[in-house]
PDB file of C-alpha atoms in Angstrom:
ATOM      1  CA  UNK U   1       0.000   0.000   0.000  1.00  0.00           C
ATOM      2  CA  UNK U   2       1.415   3.378  -1.009  1.00  0.00           C
ATOM      3  CA  UNK U   3       1.504   6.144   1.608  1.00  0.00           C
ATOM      4  CA  UNK U   4       1.098   9.899   1.208  1.00  0.00           C
ATOM      5  CA  UNK U   5       1.506  12.431   3.974  1.00  0.00           C
ATOM      6  CA  UNK U   6      -1.469  14.753   4.393  1.00  0.00           C
ATOM      7  CA  UNK U   7       0.543  17.577   2.794  1.00  0.00           C
ATOM      8  CA  UNK U   8       1.551  15.372  -0.152  1.00  0.00           C
ATOM      9  CA  UNK U   9      -2.066  14.276  -0.604  1.00  0.00           C
ATOM     10  CA  UNK U  10      -3.225  17.898  -0.635  1.00  0.00           C
ATOM     11  CA  UNK U  11      -0.521  19.060  -3.036  1.00  0.00           C
ATOM     12  CA  UNK U  12      -0.713  15.997  -5.319  1.00  0.00           C
ATOM     13  CA  UNK U  13      -4.394  15.100  -5.222  1.00  0.00           C
ATOM     14  CA  UNK U  14      -4.374  14.004  -8.867  1.00  0.00           C
ATOM     15  CA  UNK U  15      -1.518  11.569  -8.270  1.00  0.00           C
ATOM     16  CA  UNK U  16      -3.267  10.259  -5.155  1.00  0.00           C
ATOM     17  CA  UNK U  17      -6.516   9.574  -7.020  1.00  0.00           C
ATOM     18  CA  UNK U  18      -4.675   8.003  -9.960  1.00  0.00           C
ATOM     19  CA  UNK U  19      -2.778   5.718  -7.591  1.00  0.00           C
ATOM     20  CA  UNK U  20      -5.928   4.852  -5.622  1.00  0.00           C
ATOM     21  CA  UNK U  21      -7.474   3.514  -8.838  1.00  0.00           C
ATOM     22  CA  UNK U  22      -4.875   0.742  -8.896  1.00  0.00           C
ATOM     23  CA  UNK U  23      -4.112   0.172  -5.194  1.00  0.00           C
ATOM     24  CA  UNK U  24      -5.249   1.382  -1.777  1.00  0.00           C
ATOM     25  CA  UNK U  25      -3.470   4.507  -0.535  1.00  0.00           C
ATOM     26  CA  UNK U  26      -2.808   5.487   3.084  1.00  0.00           C
ATOM     27  CA  UNK U  27      -2.695   9.123   4.134  1.00  0.00           C
ATOM     28  CA  UNK U  28      -0.682   9.920   7.238  1.00  0.00           C
ATOM     29  CA  UNK U  29      -0.459  12.863   9.590  1.00  0.00           C
ATOM     30  CA  UNK U  30       2.382  13.035  12.105  1.00  0.00           C
ATOM     31  CA  UNK U  31       3.348   9.472  11.174  1.00  0.00           C
ATOM     32  CA  UNK U  32      -0.094   7.970  11.899  1.00  0.00           C
ATOM     33  CA  UNK U  33      -2.524   6.683   9.272  1.00  0.00           C
ATOM     34  CA  UNK U  34      -5.595   8.925   9.270  1.00  0.00           C
ATOM     35  CA  UNK U  35      -7.269   7.800   6.032  1.00  0.00           C
ATOM     36  CA  UNK U  36      -7.189   5.004   3.512  1.00  0.00           C
ATOM     37  CA  UNK U  37      -8.421   5.671   0.002  1.00  0.00           C
ATOM     38  CA  UNK U  38      -9.575   2.864  -2.298  1.00  0.00           C
ATOM     39  CA  UNK U  39     -12.013   2.199  -5.092  1.00  0.00           C
ATOM     40  CA  UNK U  40     -15.499   0.916  -4.303  1.00  0.00           C
ATOM     41  CA  UNK U  41     -14.521  -2.394  -5.941  1.00  0.00           C
ATOM     42  CA  UNK U  42     -11.468  -2.749  -3.689  1.00  0.00           C
ATOM     43  CA  UNK U  43     -13.621  -1.949  -0.647  1.00  0.00           C
ATOM     44  CA  UNK U  44     -16.172  -4.576  -1.675  1.00  0.00           C
ATOM     45  CA  UNK U  45     -13.415  -7.164  -2.171  1.00  0.00           C
ATOM     46  CA  UNK U  46     -12.045  -6.343   1.281  1.00  0.00           C
ATOM     47  CA  UNK U  47     -15.494  -6.772   2.832  1.00  0.00           C
ATOM     48  CA  UNK U  48     -16.064 -10.081   1.010  1.00  0.00           C
ATOM     49  CA  UNK U  49     -12.685 -11.406   2.187  1.00  0.00           C
ATOM     50  CA  UNK U  50     -13.499 -10.453   5.784  1.00  0.00           C
ATOM     51  CA  UNK U  51     -16.895 -12.178   5.553  1.00  0.00           C
ATOM     52  CA  UNK U  52     -15.204 -15.354   4.239  1.00  0.00           C
ATOM     53  CA  UNK U  53     -12.768 -15.261   7.170  1.00  0.00           C
ATOM     54  CA  UNK U  54     -15.597 -14.833   9.684  1.00  0.00           C
ATOM     55  CA  UNK U  55     -17.642 -17.662   8.170  1.00  0.00           C
ATOM     56  CA  UNK U  56     -14.616 -19.956   8.150  1.00  0.00           C
ATOM     57  CA  UNK U  57     -13.801 -19.188  11.803  1.00  0.00           C
ATOM     58  CA  UNK U  58     -17.453 -19.800  12.738  1.00  0.00           C
ATOM     59  CA  UNK U  59     -17.373 -23.132  10.877  1.00  0.00           C
ATOM     60  CA  UNK U  60     -14.181 -24.184  12.672  1.00  0.00           C
ATOM     61  CA  UNK U  61     -15.614 -23.191  16.058  1.00  0.00           C
ATOM     62  CA  UNK U  62     -18.826 -25.148  15.412  1.00  0.00           C
ATOM     63  CA  UNK U  63     -16.849 -28.190  14.231  1.00  0.00           C
ATOM     64  CA  UNK U  64     -14.654 -28.055  17.341  1.00  0.00           C
ATOM     65  CA  UNK U  65     -17.740 -27.786  19.556  1.00  0.00           C
ATOM     66  CA  UNK U  66     -19.370 -30.735  17.791  1.00  0.00           C
ATOM     67  CA  UNK U  67     -16.199 -32.810  18.168  1.00  0.00           C
ATOM     68  CA  UNK U  68     -15.961 -31.923  21.850  1.00  0.00           C
ATOM     69  CA  UNK U  69     -19.603 -32.880  22.354  1.00  0.00           C
ATOM     70  CA  UNK U  70     -19.069 -36.192  20.551  1.00  0.00           C
ATOM     71  CA  UNK U  71     -15.924 -36.903  22.602  1.00  0.00           C
ATOM     72  CA  UNK U  72     -17.715 -36.165  25.871  1.00  0.00           C
ATOM     73  CA  UNK U  73     -21.013 -37.941  25.144  1.00  0.00           C
ATOM     74  CA  UNK U  74     -20.261 -40.452  22.405  1.00  0.00           C
ATOM     75  CA  UNK U  75     -23.509 -39.323  20.794  1.00  0.00           C
ATOM     76  CA  UNK U  76     -23.622 -38.324  17.175  1.00  0.00           C
ATOM     77  CA  UNK U  77     -26.069 -37.905  14.313  1.00  0.00           C
ATOM     78  CA  UNK U  78     -25.920 -39.174  10.803  1.00  0.00           C
ATOM     79  CA  UNK U  79     -27.492 -38.144   7.495  1.00  0.00           C
ATOM     80  CA  UNK U  80     -30.680 -40.134   8.161  1.00  0.00           C
ATOM     81  CA  UNK U  81     -31.259 -38.481  11.538  1.00  0.00           C
TER      82      UNK U  81
END
C-alpha cells in the first residue's frame, strides 16, 4: 500500500486519485494513518474477504464444539437423523 503524507495528498491530489485507482493509498499525519483511500470495488473485495474469514472461523468453532460434544457424550447424528 502506497503512503502519502497529508501535505503530499493535498498538493498531489491528482496523483493520489490516480494511484488509488490501482491500489489502496494510506494518508498519514504526524506518522499515523488517518485515512485510507480505495475504489469501491477494492472496498467490496475487502469486505467479502473479511466475511469469508468470519464464516470460516465460525465453521471451525462449530466443528470443534461438535467434536468436543461427541468426545464427551459419544452421541452423534448421521445423514438419516
